[in-house]
Amino acid sequence: LPLFSYSAVCWHKGGFYVPAVRVDRERRQDLRLMNFALIGKNAKRFKKLYPENRLVRHLETCACVYGCPAGRNYFLQRYEAPLPTSSHCNSGCFGCISVKHSKSCPETQPRIKFTPTPREIAEVALHHIHAVGNPVVSFGQGCEGEPLMVWRVLESAIKLIRRQTRKGVINLNTNASLPEAVKKLREAGLDSMSVSLNSARERYYNRYYL
C-alpha cells in the first residue's frame, strides 16, 4: 500500500465508524466539497488554453489519477495552486511520498520527471491568480523533490509573474538548505516560505532527512 493515512473502519448500528477525530476544519481539502465533473471539464479546457504546457498536463495527472487535493483545487479554480518543479532532492526523507522505498511500498504520487520552463510555471500561476479571489501559488509539492534544486528556474518564473501582477501570494515549501537561493527568490518577489524542520537537534533531524 502507498503511504496514505489509514484507519480501521467498523460497521456499527447502521453506519461506518473510524477511531478518529477531525482536528482541522479547513474545507479546501475536503473531498466531499469537490466537483469531480468540473475538475475533468476544466482539465480539458486548460489543456486547450495551454496546449504546449507540460505542467498543466502533469497537474491533470495529479488531480485525476493520484487524487491530489491541491491539483484538484487548481482545476476548481479556488484556494491554492501547486507549482511542482523539481525532479531532484538533496534530502532523503523517511516516508517520502514521491520516491519508491521498496517493492512492497509504492510511491503515493510519483515525482515530476521534468523541470518546467519559467514560462510554463508562469502560465499556470497567472491563470490561477487571475481566476481566484485570494490566490496562493506554491512551489514545493508532494510530487516533486526540493524546489531549491532548480532555484534559478523559480527565480525566472517569479519575475515573469510579478511583471504582470502584484496580486496573490507566491509561496515556497522547502527545506531551506540554500540560504543564498532563498535570498534571490525573495528579491524576485517570493512572498512566503514554509520550512520543513522536524527537529532542531541534529541527531533526530538526520534520522528523518538523511
PDB file of C-alpha atoms in Angstrom:
ATOM      1  CA  LEU A   1       0.000   0.000   0.000  1.00  0.00           C
ATOM      2  CA  PRO A   2       1.202   3.569  -0.651  1.00  0.00           C
ATOM      3  CA  LEU A   3       1.901   5.899   2.249  1.00  0.00           C
ATOM      4  CA  PHE A   4      -1.547   7.416   2.671  1.00  0.00           C
ATOM      5  CA  SER A   5      -3.139   7.893   6.081  1.00  0.00           C
ATOM      6  CA  TYR A   6      -5.111   4.836   7.110  1.00  0.00           C
ATOM      7  CA  SER A   7      -7.549   3.915   9.840  1.00  0.00           C
ATOM      8  CA  ALA A   8      -9.541   0.887  10.899  1.00  0.00           C
ATOM      9  CA  VAL A   9     -13.218   1.022   9.848  1.00  0.00           C
ATOM     10  CA  CYS A  10     -16.119  -0.747  11.506  1.00  0.00           C
ATOM     11  CA  TRP A  11     -19.860  -1.040  10.944  1.00  0.00           C
ATOM     12  CA  HIS A  12     -21.983  -0.199  13.977  1.00  0.00           C
ATOM     13  CA  LYS A  13     -25.729   0.410  14.282  1.00  0.00           C
ATOM     14  CA  GLY A  14     -26.251   1.021  10.598  1.00  0.00           C
ATOM     15  CA  GLY A  15     -23.242   3.214   9.902  1.00  0.00           C
ATOM     16  CA  PHE A  16     -19.469   3.267   9.378  1.00  0.00           C
ATOM     17  CA  TYR A  17     -17.209   4.397  12.206  1.00  0.00           C
ATOM     18  CA  VAL A  18     -13.488   5.120  12.466  1.00  0.00           C
ATOM     19  CA  PRO A  19     -11.369   5.727  15.597  1.00  0.00           C
ATOM     20  CA  ALA A  20     -10.531   9.294  14.592  1.00  0.00           C
ATOM     21  CA  VAL A  21     -11.377  12.892  15.450  1.00  0.00           C
ATOM     22  CA  ARG A  22     -11.340  15.752  12.937  1.00  0.00           C
ATOM     23  CA  VAL A  23      -8.981  18.440  14.253  1.00  0.00           C
ATOM     24  CA  ASP A  24      -8.667  20.641  11.143  1.00  0.00           C
ATOM     25  CA  ARG A  25     -11.811  22.433   9.988  1.00  0.00           C
ATOM     26  CA  GLU A  26     -10.184  23.715   6.785  1.00  0.00           C
ATOM     27  CA  ARG A  27     -12.509  22.974   3.869  1.00  0.00           C
ATOM     28  CA  ARG A  28     -10.098  23.236   0.952  1.00  0.00           C
ATOM     29  CA  GLN A  29      -9.081  19.561   1.054  1.00  0.00           C
ATOM     30  CA  ASP A  30     -12.489  18.123   1.903  1.00  0.00           C
ATOM     31  CA  LEU A  31     -13.210  15.713  -0.954  1.00  0.00           C
ATOM     32  CA  ARG A  32     -16.945  15.906  -0.301  1.00  0.00           C
ATOM     33  CA  LEU A  33     -16.894  19.533  -1.455  1.00  0.00           C
ATOM     34  CA  MET A  34     -15.071  18.881  -4.739  1.00  0.00           C
ATOM     35  CA  ASN A  35     -16.982  18.792  -8.011  1.00  0.00           C
ATOM     36  CA  PHE A  36     -15.262  15.981  -9.895  1.00  0.00           C
ATOM     37  CA  ALA A  37     -17.167  16.640 -13.110  1.00  0.00           C
ATOM     38  CA  LEU A  38     -15.925  20.237 -13.074  1.00  0.00           C
ATOM     39  CA  ILE A  39     -12.355  19.079 -12.439  1.00  0.00           C
ATOM     40  CA  GLY A  40     -12.431  16.909 -15.556  1.00  0.00           C
ATOM     41  CA  LYS A  41     -14.136  19.619 -17.607  1.00  0.00           C
ATOM     42  CA  ASN A  42     -11.616  22.278 -16.623  1.00  0.00           C
ATOM     43  CA  ALA A  43      -8.684  19.922 -17.162  1.00  0.00           C
ATOM     44  CA  LYS A  44      -9.744  19.584 -20.804  1.00  0.00           C
ATOM     45  CA  ARG A  45     -10.334  23.331 -21.089  1.00  0.00           C
ATOM     46  CA  PHE A  46      -6.968  24.271 -19.583  1.00  0.00           C
ATOM     47  CA  LYS A  47      -5.148  21.910 -21.954  1.00  0.00           C
ATOM     48  CA  LYS A  48      -6.806  23.647 -24.885  1.00  0.00           C
ATOM     49  CA  LEU A  49      -5.834  27.048 -23.496  1.00  0.00           C
ATOM     50  CA  TYR A  50      -2.214  25.948 -22.936  1.00  0.00           C
ATOM     51  CA  PRO A  51      -1.608  23.100 -25.416  1.00  0.00           C
ATOM     52  CA  GLU A  52       2.197  23.251 -25.086  1.00  0.00           C
ATOM     53  CA  ASN A  53       2.277  23.483 -21.307  1.00  0.00           C
ATOM     54  CA  ARG A  54       3.614  20.250 -19.782  1.00  0.00           C
ATOM     55  CA  LEU A  55       2.910  21.424 -16.234  1.00  0.00           C
ATOM     56  CA  VAL A  56      -0.830  21.633 -16.916  1.00  0.00           C
ATOM     57  CA  ARG A  57      -0.781  18.026 -18.135  1.00  0.00           C
ATOM     58  CA  HIS A  58       1.236  16.952 -15.100  1.00  0.00           C
ATOM     59  CA  LEU A  59      -1.280  18.599 -12.766  1.00  0.00           C
ATOM     60  CA  GLU A  60      -4.106  16.836 -14.590  1.00  0.00           C
ATOM     61  CA  THR A  61      -2.475  13.512 -13.704  1.00  0.00           C
ATOM     62  CA  CYS A  62      -2.035  14.644 -10.104  1.00  0.00           C
ATOM     63  CA  ALA A  63      -5.697  15.638  -9.837  1.00  0.00           C
ATOM     64  CA  CYS A  64      -7.393  12.916 -11.855  1.00  0.00           C
ATOM     65  CA  VAL A  65      -5.129   9.891 -11.334  1.00  0.00           C
ATOM     66  CA  TYR A  66      -3.415  10.367  -7.957  1.00  0.00           C
ATOM     67  CA  GLY A  67      -6.258  12.260  -6.286  1.00  0.00           C
ATOM     68  CA  CYS A  68      -4.142  15.211  -5.152  1.00  0.00           C
ATOM     69  CA  PRO A  69      -6.397  17.785  -3.410  1.00  0.00           C
ATOM     70  CA  ALA A  70      -4.045  20.640  -4.371  1.00  0.00           C
ATOM     71  CA  GLY A  71      -4.152  19.605  -8.021  1.00  0.00           C
ATOM     72  CA  ARG A  72      -7.928  19.341  -7.843  1.00  0.00           C
ATOM     73  CA  ASN A  73      -8.212  22.816  -6.346  1.00  0.00           C
ATOM     74  CA  TYR A  74      -6.217  24.200  -9.270  1.00  0.00           C
ATOM     75  CA  PHE A  75      -8.755  22.829 -11.731  1.00  0.00           C
ATOM     76  CA  LEU A  76     -11.588  24.009  -9.480  1.00  0.00           C
ATOM     77  CA  GLN A  77     -10.038  27.496  -9.596  1.00  0.00           C
ATOM     78  CA  ARG A  78     -10.013  28.035  -5.870  1.00  0.00           C
ATOM     79  CA  TYR A  79      -7.660  28.300  -2.890  1.00  0.00           C
ATOM     80  CA  GLU A  80      -4.033  27.300  -3.569  1.00  0.00           C
ATOM     81  CA  ALA A  81      -2.497  26.116  -6.844  1.00  0.00           C
ATOM     82  CA  PRO A  82       0.510  23.773  -6.800  1.00  0.00           C
ATOM     83  CA  LEU A  83       3.625  24.532  -8.857  1.00  0.00           C
ATOM     84  CA  PRO A  84       5.767  21.355  -8.825  1.00  0.00           C
ATOM     85  CA  THR A  85       9.125  21.965 -10.497  1.00  0.00           C
ATOM     86  CA  SER A  86      11.952  19.791  -9.198  1.00  0.00           C
ATOM     87  CA  SER A  87      12.649  16.163 -10.092  1.00  0.00           C
ATOM     88  CA  HIS A  88      15.623  16.054  -7.702  1.00  0.00           C
ATOM     89  CA  CYS A  89      16.101  16.397  -3.965  1.00  0.00           C
ATOM     90  CA  ASN A  90      19.001  16.891  -1.554  1.00  0.00           C
ATOM     91  CA  SER A  91      17.222  15.141   1.313  1.00  0.00           C
ATOM     92  CA  GLY A  92      16.341  11.517   1.840  1.00  0.00           C
ATOM     93  CA  CYS A  93      13.227  11.946   3.951  1.00  0.00           C
ATOM     94  CA  PHE A  94      11.916   8.830   5.627  1.00  0.00           C
ATOM     95  CA  GLY A  95       8.500   8.141   4.135  1.00  0.00           C
ATOM     96  CA  CYS A  96       8.884  10.395   1.091  1.00  0.00           C
ATOM     97  CA  ILE A  97       5.654  10.067  -0.895  1.00  0.00           C
ATOM     98  CA  SER A  98       7.218  10.684  -4.326  1.00  0.00           C
ATOM     99  CA  VAL A  99      10.037   8.110  -4.271  1.00  0.00           C
ATOM    100  CA  LYS A 100       9.562   4.351  -4.181  1.00  0.00           C
ATOM    101  CA  HIS A 101      11.015   2.870  -0.992  1.00  0.00           C
ATOM    102  CA  SER A 102      10.577  -0.820  -1.698  1.00  0.00           C
ATOM    103  CA  LYS A 103       8.661  -3.270  -3.845  1.00  0.00           C
ATOM    104  CA  SER A 104       6.082  -3.611  -1.081  1.00  0.00           C
ATOM    105  CA  CYS A 105       5.595   0.139  -0.597  1.00  0.00           C
ATOM    106  CA  PRO A 106       4.997   2.102  -3.824  1.00  0.00           C
ATOM    107  CA  GLU A 107       5.238   5.861  -4.020  1.00  0.00           C
ATOM    108  CA  THR A 108       1.966   7.662  -3.333  1.00  0.00           C
ATOM    109  CA  GLN A 109       2.417  10.274  -6.048  1.00  0.00           C
ATOM    110  CA  PRO A 110       5.352   9.708  -8.451  1.00  0.00           C
ATOM    111  CA  ARG A 111       7.748  12.638  -8.733  1.00  0.00           C
ATOM    112  CA  ILE A 112       7.594  15.029 -11.659  1.00  0.00           C
ATOM    113  CA  LYS A 113      10.010  13.811 -14.350  1.00  0.00           C
ATOM    114  CA  PHE A 114      10.891  17.153 -15.929  1.00  0.00           C
ATOM    115  CA  THR A 115      11.649  20.720 -14.949  1.00  0.00           C
ATOM    116  CA  PRO A 116       9.013  23.094 -16.304  1.00  0.00           C
ATOM    117  CA  THR A 117      10.220  26.229 -18.035  1.00  0.00           C
ATOM    118  CA  PRO A 118       9.685  29.605 -16.346  1.00  0.00           C
ATOM    119  CA  ARG A 119       7.028  30.339 -18.954  1.00  0.00           C
ATOM    120  CA  GLU A 120       5.126  27.103 -18.211  1.00  0.00           C
ATOM    121  CA  ILE A 121       5.205  27.884 -14.495  1.00  0.00           C
ATOM    122  CA  ALA A 122       4.110  31.480 -15.012  1.00  0.00           C
ATOM    123  CA  GLU A 123       1.206  30.434 -17.240  1.00  0.00           C
ATOM    124  CA  VAL A 124      -0.177  28.106 -14.572  1.00  0.00           C
ATOM    125  CA  ALA A 125       0.374  30.649 -11.791  1.00  0.00           C
ATOM    126  CA  LEU A 126      -1.092  33.626 -13.633  1.00  0.00           C
ATOM    127  CA  HIS A 127      -4.158  31.684 -14.745  1.00  0.00           C
ATOM    128  CA  HIS A 128      -4.862  30.817 -11.108  1.00  0.00           C
ATOM    129  CA  ILE A 129      -4.058  34.278  -9.759  1.00  0.00           C
ATOM    130  CA  HIS A 130      -6.416  35.967 -12.207  1.00  0.00           C
ATOM    131  CA  ALA A 131      -9.248  33.477 -11.557  1.00  0.00           C
ATOM    132  CA  VAL A 132      -9.264  33.298  -7.748  1.00  0.00           C
ATOM    133  CA  GLY A 133     -10.278  35.866  -5.153  1.00  0.00           C
ATOM    134  CA  ASN A 134      -7.432  35.321  -2.662  1.00  0.00           C
ATOM    135  CA  PRO A 135      -4.988  33.248  -4.684  1.00  0.00           C
ATOM    136  CA  VAL A 136      -1.931  31.375  -3.479  1.00  0.00           C
ATOM    137  CA  VAL A 137       0.523  29.536  -5.729  1.00  0.00           C
ATOM    138  CA  SER A 138       3.097  27.251  -4.136  1.00  0.00           C
ATOM    139  CA  PHE A 139       6.387  25.652  -5.059  1.00  0.00           C
ATOM    140  CA  GLY A 140       7.324  22.537  -3.100  1.00  0.00           C
ATOM    141  CA  GLN A 141       4.687  19.835  -3.539  1.00  0.00           C
ATOM    142  CA  GLY A 142       4.400  16.162  -2.677  1.00  0.00           C
ATOM    143  CA  CYS A 143       5.017  15.160  -6.301  1.00  0.00           C
ATOM    144  CA  GLU A 144       8.454  16.800  -6.504  1.00  0.00           C
ATOM    145  CA  GLY A 145      11.845  16.977  -4.869  1.00  0.00           C
ATOM    146  CA  GLU A 146      13.367  20.066  -3.260  1.00  0.00           C
ATOM    147  CA  PRO A 147      12.416  23.168  -5.314  1.00  0.00           C
ATOM    148  CA  LEU A 148      15.620  24.985  -4.380  1.00  0.00           C
ATOM    149  CA  MET A 149      17.471  22.463  -6.544  1.00  0.00           C
ATOM    150  CA  VAL A 150      16.132  24.438  -9.531  1.00  0.00           C
ATOM    151  CA  TRP A 151      16.004  27.847  -7.868  1.00  0.00           C
ATOM    152  CA  ARG A 152      17.145  29.719 -10.970  1.00  0.00           C
ATOM    153  CA  VAL A 153      14.084  28.437 -12.824  1.00  0.00           C
ATOM    154  CA  LEU A 154      11.901  29.521  -9.903  1.00  0.00           C
ATOM    155  CA  GLU A 155      13.567  32.935  -9.860  1.00  0.00           C
ATOM    156  CA  SER A 156      12.850  33.496 -13.548  1.00  0.00           C
ATOM    157  CA  ALA A 157       9.251  32.278 -13.165  1.00  0.00           C
ATOM    158  CA  ILE A 158       8.590  34.566 -10.196  1.00  0.00           C
ATOM    159  CA  LYS A 159       9.923  37.537 -12.143  1.00  0.00           C
ATOM    160  CA  LEU A 160       7.623  36.700 -15.063  1.00  0.00           C
ATOM    161  CA  ILE A 161       4.645  36.512 -12.699  1.00  0.00           C
ATOM    162  CA  ARG A 162       5.468  39.746 -10.914  1.00  0.00           C
ATOM    163  CA  ARG A 163       5.952  41.632 -14.172  1.00  0.00           C
ATOM    164  CA  GLN A 164       2.267  41.077 -14.852  1.00  0.00           C
ATOM    165  CA  THR A 165       0.681  41.289 -11.394  1.00  0.00           C
ATOM    166  CA  ARG A 166       1.309  42.021  -7.740  1.00  0.00           C
ATOM    167  CA  LYS A 167      -1.830  40.107  -6.801  1.00  0.00           C
ATOM    168  CA  GLY A 168      -1.674  36.827  -4.938  1.00  0.00           C
ATOM    169  CA  VAL A 169       0.799  35.084  -2.662  1.00  0.00           C
ATOM    170  CA  ILE A 170       3.762  33.195  -4.114  1.00  0.00           C
ATOM    171  CA  ASN A 171       4.763  30.590  -1.541  1.00  0.00           C
ATOM    172  CA  LEU A 172       7.669  28.168  -1.204  1.00  0.00           C
ATOM    173  CA  ASN A 173       7.603  24.900   0.761  1.00  0.00           C
ATOM    174  CA  THR A 174      11.241  23.970   1.277  1.00  0.00           C
ATOM    175  CA  ASN A 175      13.990  22.548   3.471  1.00  0.00           C
ATOM    176  CA  ALA A 176      15.708  25.972   3.147  1.00  0.00           C
ATOM    177  CA  SER A 177      19.047  24.288   2.538  1.00  0.00           C
ATOM    178  CA  LEU A 178      20.331  27.010   0.197  1.00  0.00           C
ATOM    179  CA  PRO A 179      20.018  30.366   2.013  1.00  0.00           C
ATOM    180  CA  GLU A 180      21.502  32.388  -0.837  1.00  0.00           C
ATOM    181  CA  ALA A 181      18.956  30.902  -3.225  1.00  0.00           C
ATOM    182  CA  VAL A 182      16.162  31.828  -0.814  1.00  0.00           C
ATOM    183  CA  LYS A 183      17.502  35.395  -0.771  1.00  0.00           C
ATOM    184  CA  LYS A 184      17.412  35.558  -4.573  1.00  0.00           C
ATOM    185  CA  LEU A 185      13.851  34.255  -4.670  1.00  0.00           C
ATOM    186  CA  ARG A 186      12.760  36.811  -2.076  1.00  0.00           C
ATOM    187  CA  GLU A 187      14.320  39.586  -4.148  1.00  0.00           C
ATOM    188  CA  ALA A 188      12.477  38.280  -7.223  1.00  0.00           C
ATOM    189  CA  GLY A 189       9.103  38.526  -5.466  1.00  0.00           C
ATOM    190  CA  LEU A 190       8.589  35.444  -3.274  1.00  0.00           C
ATOM    191  CA  ASP A 191       6.023  36.332  -0.582  1.00  0.00           C
ATOM    192  CA  SER A 192       6.096  33.495   1.935  1.00  0.00           C
ATOM    193  CA  MET A 193       8.006  30.372   2.870  1.00  0.00           C
ATOM    194  CA  SER A 194       7.230  27.269   4.903  1.00  0.00           C
ATOM    195  CA  VAL A 195      10.355  25.481   6.135  1.00  0.00           C
ATOM    196  CA  SER A 196      10.254  21.761   6.873  1.00  0.00           C
ATOM    197  CA  LEU A 197      12.145  21.118  10.102  1.00  0.00           C
ATOM    198  CA  ASN A 198      11.167  18.002  12.033  1.00  0.00           C
ATOM    199  CA  SER A 199      13.731  18.623  14.740  1.00  0.00           C
ATOM    200  CA  ALA A 200      16.320  21.258  15.659  1.00  0.00           C
ATOM    201  CA  ARG A 201      18.510  18.536  17.181  1.00  0.00           C
ATOM    202  CA  GLU A 202      20.997  17.136  14.674  1.00  0.00           C
ATOM    203  CA  ARG A 203      20.627  13.508  15.804  1.00  0.00           C
ATOM    204  CA  TYR A 204      16.874  13.411  15.234  1.00  0.00           C
ATOM    205  CA  TYR A 205      16.954  15.683  12.199  1.00  0.00           C
ATOM    206  CA  ASN A 206      19.349  13.282  10.450  1.00  0.00           C
ATOM    207  CA  ARG A 207      17.238  10.247  11.331  1.00  0.00           C
ATOM    208  CA  TYR A 208      14.412  11.612   9.230  1.00  0.00           C
ATOM    209  CA  TYR A 209      16.078  13.634   6.490  1.00  0.00           C
ATOM    210  CA  LEU A 210      19.316  11.769   5.801  1.00  0.00           C
TER     211      LEU A 210
END
